[in-house]
Coordinates of C-alpha atoms and ligand atoms in Angstrom, one line a residue:
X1 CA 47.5 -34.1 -1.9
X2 CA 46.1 -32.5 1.3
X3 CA 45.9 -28.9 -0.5
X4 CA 43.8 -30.9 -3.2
X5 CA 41.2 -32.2 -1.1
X6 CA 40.7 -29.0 0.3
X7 CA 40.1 -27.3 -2.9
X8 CA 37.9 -29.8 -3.9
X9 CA 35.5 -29.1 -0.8
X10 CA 35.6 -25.5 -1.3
X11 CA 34.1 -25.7 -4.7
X12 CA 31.5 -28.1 -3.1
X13 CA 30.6 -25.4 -0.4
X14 CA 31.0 -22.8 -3.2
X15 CA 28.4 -24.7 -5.4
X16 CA 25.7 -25.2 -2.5
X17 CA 25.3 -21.4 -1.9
X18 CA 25.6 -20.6 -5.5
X19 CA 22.0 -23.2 -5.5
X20 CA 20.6 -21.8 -2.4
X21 CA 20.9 -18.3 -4.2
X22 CA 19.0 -19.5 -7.9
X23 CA 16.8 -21.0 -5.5
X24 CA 16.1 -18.1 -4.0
X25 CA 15.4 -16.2 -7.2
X26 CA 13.4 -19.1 -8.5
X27 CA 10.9 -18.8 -5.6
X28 CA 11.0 -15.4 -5.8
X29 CA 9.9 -15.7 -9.9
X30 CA 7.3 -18.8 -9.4
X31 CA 5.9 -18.1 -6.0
X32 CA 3.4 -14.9 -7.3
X33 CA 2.3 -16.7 -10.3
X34 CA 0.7 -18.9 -8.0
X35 CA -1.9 -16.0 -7.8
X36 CA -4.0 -16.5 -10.3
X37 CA -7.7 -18.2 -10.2
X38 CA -10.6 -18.9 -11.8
X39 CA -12.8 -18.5 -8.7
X40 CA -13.4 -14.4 -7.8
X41 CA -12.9 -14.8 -4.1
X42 CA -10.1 -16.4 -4.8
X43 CA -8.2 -14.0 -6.8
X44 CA -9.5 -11.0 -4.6
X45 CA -8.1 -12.4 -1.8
X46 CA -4.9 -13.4 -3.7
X47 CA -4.1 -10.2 -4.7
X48 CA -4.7 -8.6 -1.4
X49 CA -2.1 -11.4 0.1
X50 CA 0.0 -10.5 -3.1
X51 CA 0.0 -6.4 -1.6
X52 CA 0.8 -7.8 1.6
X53 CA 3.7 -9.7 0.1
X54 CA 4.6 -6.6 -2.1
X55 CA 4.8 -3.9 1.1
X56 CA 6.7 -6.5 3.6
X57 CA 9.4 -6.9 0.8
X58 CA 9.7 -3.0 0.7
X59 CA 9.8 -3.5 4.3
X60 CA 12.9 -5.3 4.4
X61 CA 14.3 -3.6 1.6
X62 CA 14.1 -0.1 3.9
X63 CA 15.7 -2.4 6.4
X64 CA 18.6 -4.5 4.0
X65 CA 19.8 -1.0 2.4
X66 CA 20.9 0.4 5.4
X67 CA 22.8 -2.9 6.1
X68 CA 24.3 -2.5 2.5
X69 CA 25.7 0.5 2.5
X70 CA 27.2 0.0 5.5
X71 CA 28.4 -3.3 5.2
X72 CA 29.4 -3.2 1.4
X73 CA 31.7 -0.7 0.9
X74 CA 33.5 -1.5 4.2
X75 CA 33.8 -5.0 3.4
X76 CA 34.6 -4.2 -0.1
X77 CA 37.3 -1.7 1.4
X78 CA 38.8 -4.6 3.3
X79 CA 39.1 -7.3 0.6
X80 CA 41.1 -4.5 -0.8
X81 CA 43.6 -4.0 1.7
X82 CA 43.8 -7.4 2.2
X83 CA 44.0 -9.2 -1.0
X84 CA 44.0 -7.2 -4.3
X85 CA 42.4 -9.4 -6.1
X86 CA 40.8 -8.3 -9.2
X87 CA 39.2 -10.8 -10.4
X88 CA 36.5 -10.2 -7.2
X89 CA 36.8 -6.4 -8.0
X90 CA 35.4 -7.6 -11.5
X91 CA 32.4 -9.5 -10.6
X92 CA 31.6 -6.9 -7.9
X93 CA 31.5 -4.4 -10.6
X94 CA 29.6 -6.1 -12.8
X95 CA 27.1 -7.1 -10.1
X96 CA 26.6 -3.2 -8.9
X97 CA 26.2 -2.2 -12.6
X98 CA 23.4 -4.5 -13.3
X99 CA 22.0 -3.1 -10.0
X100 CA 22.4 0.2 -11.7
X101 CA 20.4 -1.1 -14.5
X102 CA 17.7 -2.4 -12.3
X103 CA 17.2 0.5 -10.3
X104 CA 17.3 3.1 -13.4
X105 CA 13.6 2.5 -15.0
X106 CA 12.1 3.7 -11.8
X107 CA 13.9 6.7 -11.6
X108 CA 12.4 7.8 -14.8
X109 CA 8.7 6.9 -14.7
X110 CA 6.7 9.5 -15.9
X111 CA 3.1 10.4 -16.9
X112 CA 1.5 11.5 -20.1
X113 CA -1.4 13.9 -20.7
X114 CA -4.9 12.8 -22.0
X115 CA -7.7 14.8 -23.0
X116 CA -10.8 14.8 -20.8
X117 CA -12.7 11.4 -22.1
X118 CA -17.2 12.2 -22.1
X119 CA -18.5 11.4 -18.3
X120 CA -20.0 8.0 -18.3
X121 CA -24.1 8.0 -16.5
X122 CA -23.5 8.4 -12.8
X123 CA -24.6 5.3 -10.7
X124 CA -25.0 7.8 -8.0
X125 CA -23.9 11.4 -7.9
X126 CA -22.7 11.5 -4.3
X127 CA -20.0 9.5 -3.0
X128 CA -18.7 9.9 0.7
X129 CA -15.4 8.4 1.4
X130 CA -14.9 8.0 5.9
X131 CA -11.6 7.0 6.8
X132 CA -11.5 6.2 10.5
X133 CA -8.0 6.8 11.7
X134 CA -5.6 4.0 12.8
X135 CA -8.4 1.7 12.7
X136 CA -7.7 -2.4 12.6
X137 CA -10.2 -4.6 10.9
X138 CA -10.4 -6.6 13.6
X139 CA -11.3 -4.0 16.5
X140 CA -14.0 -2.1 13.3
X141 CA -16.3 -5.3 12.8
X142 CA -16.1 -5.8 16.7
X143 CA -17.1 -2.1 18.0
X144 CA -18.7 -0.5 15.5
X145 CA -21.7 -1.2 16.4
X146 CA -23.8 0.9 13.9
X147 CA -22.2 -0.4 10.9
X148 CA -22.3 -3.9 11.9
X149 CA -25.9 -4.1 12.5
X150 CA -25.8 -2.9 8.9
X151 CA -24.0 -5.3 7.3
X152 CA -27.1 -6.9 5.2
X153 CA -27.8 -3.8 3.9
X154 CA -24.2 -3.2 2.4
X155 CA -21.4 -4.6 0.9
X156 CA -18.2 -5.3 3.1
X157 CA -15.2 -7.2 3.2
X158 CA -14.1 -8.6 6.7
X159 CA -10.6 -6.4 6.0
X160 CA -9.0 -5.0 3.0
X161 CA -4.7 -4.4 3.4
X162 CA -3.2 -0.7 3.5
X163 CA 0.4 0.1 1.7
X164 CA 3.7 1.0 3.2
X165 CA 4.6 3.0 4.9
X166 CA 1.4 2.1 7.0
X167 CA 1.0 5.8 8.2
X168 CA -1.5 8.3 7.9
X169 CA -0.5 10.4 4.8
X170 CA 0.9 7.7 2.3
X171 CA -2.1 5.4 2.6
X172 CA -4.4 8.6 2.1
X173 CA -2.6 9.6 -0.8
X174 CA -3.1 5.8 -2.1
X175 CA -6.5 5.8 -1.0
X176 CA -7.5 9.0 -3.7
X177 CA -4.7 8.2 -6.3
X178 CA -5.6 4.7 -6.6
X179 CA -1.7 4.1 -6.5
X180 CA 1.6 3.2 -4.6
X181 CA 3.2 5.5 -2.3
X182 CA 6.5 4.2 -4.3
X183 CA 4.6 6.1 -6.8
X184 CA 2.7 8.9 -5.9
X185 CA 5.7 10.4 -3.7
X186 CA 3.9 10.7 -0.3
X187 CA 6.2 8.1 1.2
X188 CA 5.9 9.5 5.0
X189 CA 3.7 12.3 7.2
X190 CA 4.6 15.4 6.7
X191 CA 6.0 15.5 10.0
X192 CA 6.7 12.1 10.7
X193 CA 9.9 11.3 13.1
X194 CA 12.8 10.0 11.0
X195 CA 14.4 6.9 10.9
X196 CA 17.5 5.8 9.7
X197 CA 15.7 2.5 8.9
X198 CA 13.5 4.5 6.3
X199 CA 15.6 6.8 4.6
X200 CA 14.3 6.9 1.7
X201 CA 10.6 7.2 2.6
X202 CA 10.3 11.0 2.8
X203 CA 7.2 13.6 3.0
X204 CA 6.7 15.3 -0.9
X205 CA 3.8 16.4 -2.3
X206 CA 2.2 13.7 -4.2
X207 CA 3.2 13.8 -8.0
X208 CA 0.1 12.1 -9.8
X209 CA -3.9 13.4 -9.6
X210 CA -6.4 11.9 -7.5
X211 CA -9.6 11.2 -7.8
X212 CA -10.9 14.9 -6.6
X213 CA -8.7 16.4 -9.3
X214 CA -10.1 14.5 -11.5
X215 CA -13.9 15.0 -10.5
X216 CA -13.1 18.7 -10.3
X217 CA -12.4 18.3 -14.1
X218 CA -15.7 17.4 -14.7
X219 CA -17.3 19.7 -12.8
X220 CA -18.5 17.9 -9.5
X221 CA -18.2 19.9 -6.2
X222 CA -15.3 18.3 -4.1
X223 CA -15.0 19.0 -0.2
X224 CA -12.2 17.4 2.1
X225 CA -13.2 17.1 5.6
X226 CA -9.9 16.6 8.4
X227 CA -8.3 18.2 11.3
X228 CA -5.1 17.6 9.1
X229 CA -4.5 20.6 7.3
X230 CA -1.2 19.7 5.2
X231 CA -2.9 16.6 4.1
X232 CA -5.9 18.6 3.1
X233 CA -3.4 21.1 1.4
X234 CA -2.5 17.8 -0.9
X235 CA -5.7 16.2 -1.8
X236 CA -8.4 17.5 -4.4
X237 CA -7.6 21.1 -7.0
X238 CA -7.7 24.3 -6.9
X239 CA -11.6 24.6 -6.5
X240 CA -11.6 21.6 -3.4
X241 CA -12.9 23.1 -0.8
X242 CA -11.4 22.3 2.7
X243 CA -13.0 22.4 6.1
X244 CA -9.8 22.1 8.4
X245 CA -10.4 23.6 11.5
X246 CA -12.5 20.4 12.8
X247 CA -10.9 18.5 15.9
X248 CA -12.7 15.6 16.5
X249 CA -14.8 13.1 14.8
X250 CA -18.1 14.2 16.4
X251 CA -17.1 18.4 15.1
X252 CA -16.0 17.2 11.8
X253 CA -19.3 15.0 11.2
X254 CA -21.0 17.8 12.4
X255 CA -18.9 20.5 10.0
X256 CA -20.0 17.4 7.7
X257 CA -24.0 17.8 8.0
X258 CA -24.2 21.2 8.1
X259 CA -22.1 22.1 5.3
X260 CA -24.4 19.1 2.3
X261 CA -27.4 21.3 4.5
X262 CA -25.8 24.8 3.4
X263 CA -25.2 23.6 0.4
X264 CA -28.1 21.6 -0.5
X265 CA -28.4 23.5 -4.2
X266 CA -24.9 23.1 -5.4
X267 CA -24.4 19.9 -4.6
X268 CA -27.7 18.3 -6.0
X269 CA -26.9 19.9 -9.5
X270 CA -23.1 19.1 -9.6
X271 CA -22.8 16.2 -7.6
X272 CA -20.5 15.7 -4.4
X273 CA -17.5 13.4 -3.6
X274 CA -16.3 14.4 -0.2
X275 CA -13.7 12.8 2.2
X276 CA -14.2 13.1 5.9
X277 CA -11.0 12.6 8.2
X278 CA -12.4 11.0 11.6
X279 CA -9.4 11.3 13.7
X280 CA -9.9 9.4 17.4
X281 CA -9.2 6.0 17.0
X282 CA -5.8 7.2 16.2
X283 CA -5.6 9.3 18.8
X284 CA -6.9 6.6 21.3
X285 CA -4.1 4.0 20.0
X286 CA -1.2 6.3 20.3
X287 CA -2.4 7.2 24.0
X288 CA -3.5 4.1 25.5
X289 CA -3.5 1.3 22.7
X290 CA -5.5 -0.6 20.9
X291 CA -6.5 -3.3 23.9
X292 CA -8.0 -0.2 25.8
X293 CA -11.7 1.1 26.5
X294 CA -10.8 4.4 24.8
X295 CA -9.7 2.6 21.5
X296 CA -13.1 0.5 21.6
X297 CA -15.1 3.0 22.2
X298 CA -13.9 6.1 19.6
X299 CA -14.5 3.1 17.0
X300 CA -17.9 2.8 18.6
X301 CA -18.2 6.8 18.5
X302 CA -17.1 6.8 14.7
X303 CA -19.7 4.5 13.9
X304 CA -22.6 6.4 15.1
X305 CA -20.9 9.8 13.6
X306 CA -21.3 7.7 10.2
X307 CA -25.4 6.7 11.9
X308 CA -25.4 10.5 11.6
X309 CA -24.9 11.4 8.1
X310 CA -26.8 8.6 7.4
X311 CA -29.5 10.5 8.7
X312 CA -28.9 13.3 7.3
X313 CA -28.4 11.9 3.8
X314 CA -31.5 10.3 3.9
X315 CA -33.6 13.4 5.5
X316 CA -32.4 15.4 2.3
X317 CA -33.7 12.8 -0.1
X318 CA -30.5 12.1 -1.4
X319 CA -30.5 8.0 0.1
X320 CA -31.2 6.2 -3.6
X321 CA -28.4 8.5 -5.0
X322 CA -25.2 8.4 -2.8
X323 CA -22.8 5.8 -2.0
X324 CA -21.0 5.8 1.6
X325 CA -17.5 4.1 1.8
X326 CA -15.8 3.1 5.1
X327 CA -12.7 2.6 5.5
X328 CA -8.9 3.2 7.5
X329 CA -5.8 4.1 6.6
X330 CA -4.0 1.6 8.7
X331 CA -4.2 -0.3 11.5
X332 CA -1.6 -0.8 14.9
X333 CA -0.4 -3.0 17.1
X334 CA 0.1 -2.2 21.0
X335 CA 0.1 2.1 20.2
X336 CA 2.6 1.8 17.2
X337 CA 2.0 0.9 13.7
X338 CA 5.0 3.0 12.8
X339 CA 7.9 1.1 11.6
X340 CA 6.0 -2.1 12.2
X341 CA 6.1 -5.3 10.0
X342 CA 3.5 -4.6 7.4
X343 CA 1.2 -7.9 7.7
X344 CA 0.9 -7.1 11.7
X345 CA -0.9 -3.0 10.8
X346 CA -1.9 -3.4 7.2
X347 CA -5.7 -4.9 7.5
X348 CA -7.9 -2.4 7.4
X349 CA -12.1 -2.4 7.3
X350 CA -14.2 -1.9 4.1
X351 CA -18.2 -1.1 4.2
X352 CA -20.0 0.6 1.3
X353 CA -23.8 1.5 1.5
X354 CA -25.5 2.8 -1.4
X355 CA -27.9 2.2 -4.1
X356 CA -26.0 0.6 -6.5
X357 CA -24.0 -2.2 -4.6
X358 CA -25.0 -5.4 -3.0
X359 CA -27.0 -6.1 -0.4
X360 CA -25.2 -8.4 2.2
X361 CA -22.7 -9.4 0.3
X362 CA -19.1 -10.3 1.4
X363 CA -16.1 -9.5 -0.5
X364 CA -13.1 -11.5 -0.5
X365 CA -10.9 -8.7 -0.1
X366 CA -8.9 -5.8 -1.6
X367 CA -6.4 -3.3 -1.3
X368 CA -6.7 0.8 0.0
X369 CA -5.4 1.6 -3.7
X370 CA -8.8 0.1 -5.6
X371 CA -11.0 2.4 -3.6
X372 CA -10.1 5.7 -6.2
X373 CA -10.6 3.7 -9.0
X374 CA -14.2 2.7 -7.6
X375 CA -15.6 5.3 -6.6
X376 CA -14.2 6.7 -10.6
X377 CA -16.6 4.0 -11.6
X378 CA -19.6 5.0 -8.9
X379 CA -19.1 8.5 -10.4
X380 CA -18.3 7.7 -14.2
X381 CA -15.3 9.7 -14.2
X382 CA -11.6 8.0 -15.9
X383 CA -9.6 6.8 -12.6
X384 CA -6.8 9.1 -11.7
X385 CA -4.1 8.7 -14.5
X386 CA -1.4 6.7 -12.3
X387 CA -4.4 4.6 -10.3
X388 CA -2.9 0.9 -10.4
X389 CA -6.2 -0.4 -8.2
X390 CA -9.0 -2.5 -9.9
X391 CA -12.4 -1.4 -9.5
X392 CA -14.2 -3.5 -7.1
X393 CA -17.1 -4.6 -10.0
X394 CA -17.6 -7.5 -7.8
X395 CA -19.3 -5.0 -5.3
X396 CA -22.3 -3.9 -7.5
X397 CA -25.6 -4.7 -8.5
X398 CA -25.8 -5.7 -12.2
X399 CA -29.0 -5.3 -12.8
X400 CA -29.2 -1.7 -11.1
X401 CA -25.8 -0.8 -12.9
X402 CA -26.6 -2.2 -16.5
X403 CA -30.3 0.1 -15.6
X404 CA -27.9 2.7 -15.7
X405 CA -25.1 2.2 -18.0
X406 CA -27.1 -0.7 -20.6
X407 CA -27.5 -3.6 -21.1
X408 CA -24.2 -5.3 -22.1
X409 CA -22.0 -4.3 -19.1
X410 CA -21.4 -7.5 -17.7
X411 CA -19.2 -7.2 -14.1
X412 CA -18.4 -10.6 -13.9
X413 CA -15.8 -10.0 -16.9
X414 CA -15.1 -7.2 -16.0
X415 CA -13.8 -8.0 -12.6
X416 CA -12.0 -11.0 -13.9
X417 CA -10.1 -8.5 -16.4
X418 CA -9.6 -5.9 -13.9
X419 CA -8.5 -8.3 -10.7
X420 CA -5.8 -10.4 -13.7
X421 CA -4.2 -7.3 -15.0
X422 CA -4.0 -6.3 -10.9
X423 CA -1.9 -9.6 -10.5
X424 CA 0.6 -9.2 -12.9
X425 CA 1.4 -5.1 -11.8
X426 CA 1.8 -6.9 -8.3
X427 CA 4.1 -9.5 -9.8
X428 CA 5.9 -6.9 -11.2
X429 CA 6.4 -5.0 -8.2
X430 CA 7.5 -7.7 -6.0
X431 CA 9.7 -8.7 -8.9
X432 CA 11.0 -5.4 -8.9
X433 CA 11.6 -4.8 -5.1
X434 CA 12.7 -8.7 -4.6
X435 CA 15.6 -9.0 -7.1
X436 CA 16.5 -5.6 -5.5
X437 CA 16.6 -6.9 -1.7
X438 CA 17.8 -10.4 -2.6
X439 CA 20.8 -8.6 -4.6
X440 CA 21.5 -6.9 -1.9
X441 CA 21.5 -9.5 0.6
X442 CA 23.5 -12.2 -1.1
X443 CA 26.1 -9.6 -2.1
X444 CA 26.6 -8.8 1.5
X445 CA 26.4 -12.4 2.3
X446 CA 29.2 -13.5 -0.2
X447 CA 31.7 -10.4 0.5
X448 CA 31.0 -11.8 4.4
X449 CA 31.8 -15.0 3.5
X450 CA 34.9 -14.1 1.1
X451 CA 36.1 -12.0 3.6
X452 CA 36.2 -15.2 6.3
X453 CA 38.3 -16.8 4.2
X454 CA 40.7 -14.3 3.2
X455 CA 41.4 -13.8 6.8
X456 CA 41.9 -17.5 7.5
X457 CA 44.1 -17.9 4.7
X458 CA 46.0 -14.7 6.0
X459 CA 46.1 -16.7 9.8
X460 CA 47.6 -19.2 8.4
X461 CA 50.5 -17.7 6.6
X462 CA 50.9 -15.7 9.6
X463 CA 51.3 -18.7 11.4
X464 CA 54.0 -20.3 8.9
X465 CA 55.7 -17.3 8.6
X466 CA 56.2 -17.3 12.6
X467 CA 57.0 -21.2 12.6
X468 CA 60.2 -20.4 10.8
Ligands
ZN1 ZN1 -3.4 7.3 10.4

């Protein structure tokens, strides 16, 4: 009788984890369908919360597998020696083979080959992309002075989110391929510290084209602009030209202005898309943090470096026929944004001047990976082959773009189409990664709790066999 009742309650407690865990999943499956919207703010903000979502799963995911393969073998070990019993071995099996399964597509993602598609009308033929190093949104829109007095003539969102790892060469490799680093390969510096925490996000050369490989296609002149010469060494082709031996922001503006001056001729007849590399609010942060003057005022330094080729641009003629983009490639917190919970480093400042895009006009948000696929549009190139970011149509003048590319380009539609086929790759992802981590973590959480049992039950036989 008492040996019933305590079966009876095991298969009670048995049943309430076995619901916690499908409720788990369920949330896990309903909560990102919750993304869609009929309202274009909305669903630009949405999908940035949705990247946020996507990079602090991956987060914990770095975090979990460590814990696994640790924990699951030994544990699994242990049930062995103390209890062969092989009906657990079974449904462990059978658990780690569909994990098998899960993990396999990724492993063999590949891209295909398409012949070069005819160049759509340029909106403009320059495009300048400024990332400003380790910059939060929060510290841009309150130092940068020259920017933020420009705000009415531009289009800006208050902050956009980076990817993980939120370091310097993955989020640039996003920023030109339009894609994941999960993706692209760059998953760390090239001389980042390691971390047992992140094993599996290593430095490799990215494996997809960018947006200068593929404007190099088509002829346009491509120049990178950075202190950072392996990362130079990665983005762009053969014919990319690289100005590396820059130091600070104020030389590399400098290196900047000189160089559209020098080459005044080339550029005007094939067009330019440049990256410049503006390197001291990252500097500043690692040193002294993000709180200090010296953060505060590199982002107010930056600024007026941008007030500079702004000049410039417009003393060569070339203001109703180039776009500037601001941006960062993550932010910090304290003088870290290494190894740091996404959501606390990830928001990161957009401003884009130019021609063809509105005139004070506030996005509701967006992600590092849509900026290649934008500036494909500004340029009326393809976006890089493996770009997964939607084009931010919601930042442009119709009237100036359809005087351009005709009459019956309508971006309302086309950001809706662009921003809904955005969700769904980010529901997939966080499908994808989720199922992974929540796998792992109720495996480890059963063999735990299996394994508390078996050594009760083996305490108390211990104990009879004594009593006799
Ligand atoms: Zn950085």
């Amino acid at each position: 009788m008492k040996l019933d009742i305590k079966k009876v309650t095991e298969k009670i407690k048995n049943k309430k984890i076995s619901w916690i865990i499908i409720l788990s999943y369920i949330v896990l499956l309903v909560y990102p369908l919750t993304s869609f919207s009929e309202n274009l703010h909305s669903l630009e903000k949405n999908i940035m919360l949705l990247d946020l979502s996507r990079s602090s799963i991956i987060f914990i995911f770095d975090s979990v597998l460590l814990l696994f393969i640790i924990i699951f073998p030994l544990a699994f070990l242990l049930l062995l020696i103390m209890k062969r019993r092989l009906r657990v071995i079974r449904q462990m099996m059978v658990v780690v083979l569909i994990l098998v399964i899960l993990i396999t597509p990724i492993l063999g993602q590949s891209t295909f080959l398409k012949s070069l598609p005819e160049r759509e009308t340029p909106l403009v033929s320059k495009v300048f992309i400024i990332t400003f190093d380790g910059t939060r949104a929060d510290a841009f829109w309150k130092y940068a002075n020259w920017i933020i007095q420009r705000k009415d003539q531009s289009v800006w969102a208050r902050n956009l989110v980076c990817t993980y790892p939120t370091v310097t060469y993955p989020n640039h490799v996003s920023l030109v391929t339009g894609t994941w680093p999960q993706i692209h390969g760059t998953e760390s510096n090239a001389r980042e510290y390691r971390s047992v925490q992140f094993m599996l996000r290593v430095y490799r050369e990215p494996r997809v084209v960018d947006v200068f490989d593929v404007a190099e296609d088509y002829d346009i002149l491509t120049a990178v602009f950075t202190p950072a010469s392996t990362l130079a060494g990665i983005i762009g082709g053969e014919k990319t030209r690289r100005i590396i031996n820059v130091g600070h922001g104020h030389e590399t503006m400098q290196a900047v202005i000189n160089y559209i001056n020098n080459n005044k001729a080339e550029i005007e007849s094939k067009g330019f898309l440049a990256w410049i590399h503006l390197v001291d609010p990252d500097e500043t942060l690692h040193q002294y943090g993000v709180d200090s003057i010296q953060y505060r005022s590199a982002i107010r330094a930056m600024a007026d470096e941008v007030g500079s080729l702004y000049d410039a641009i417009n003393s060569l003629g070339w203001d109703e026929d180039s776009v500037i983009i601001v941006t960062a490639d993550h932010g910090a917190v304290g003088n870290r944004h290494y190894g740091v919970w996404p959501p606390l480093v990830a928001e990161i400042p957009f401003w884009m001047w130019g021609k063809p895009v509105k005139k004070g006009y506030e996005l509701g948000g967006g992600r590092i990976i849509d900026i290649a696929p934008t500036v494909a549009f500004i340029l009326g190139i393809p976006a890089p082959a493996s770009s997964v970011g939607a084009v931010l149509y919601d930042a442009f003048e119709e009237d100036y773009v359809r005087s351009i590319r005709g009459s019956d380009v309508n971006l309302n539609k086309l950001a809706f189409e662009s921003l809904n086929y955005a969700v769904w790759n980010e529901i997939k992802e966080i499908y994808f990664w989720g199922i992974l981590t929540l796998t792992m973590i109720w495996i480890m959480t059963i063999e735990i709790i299996y394994l508390a049992r078996v050594f009760k039950e083996l305490a108390i036989e211990e104990k009879k066999v004594r009593r006799r």
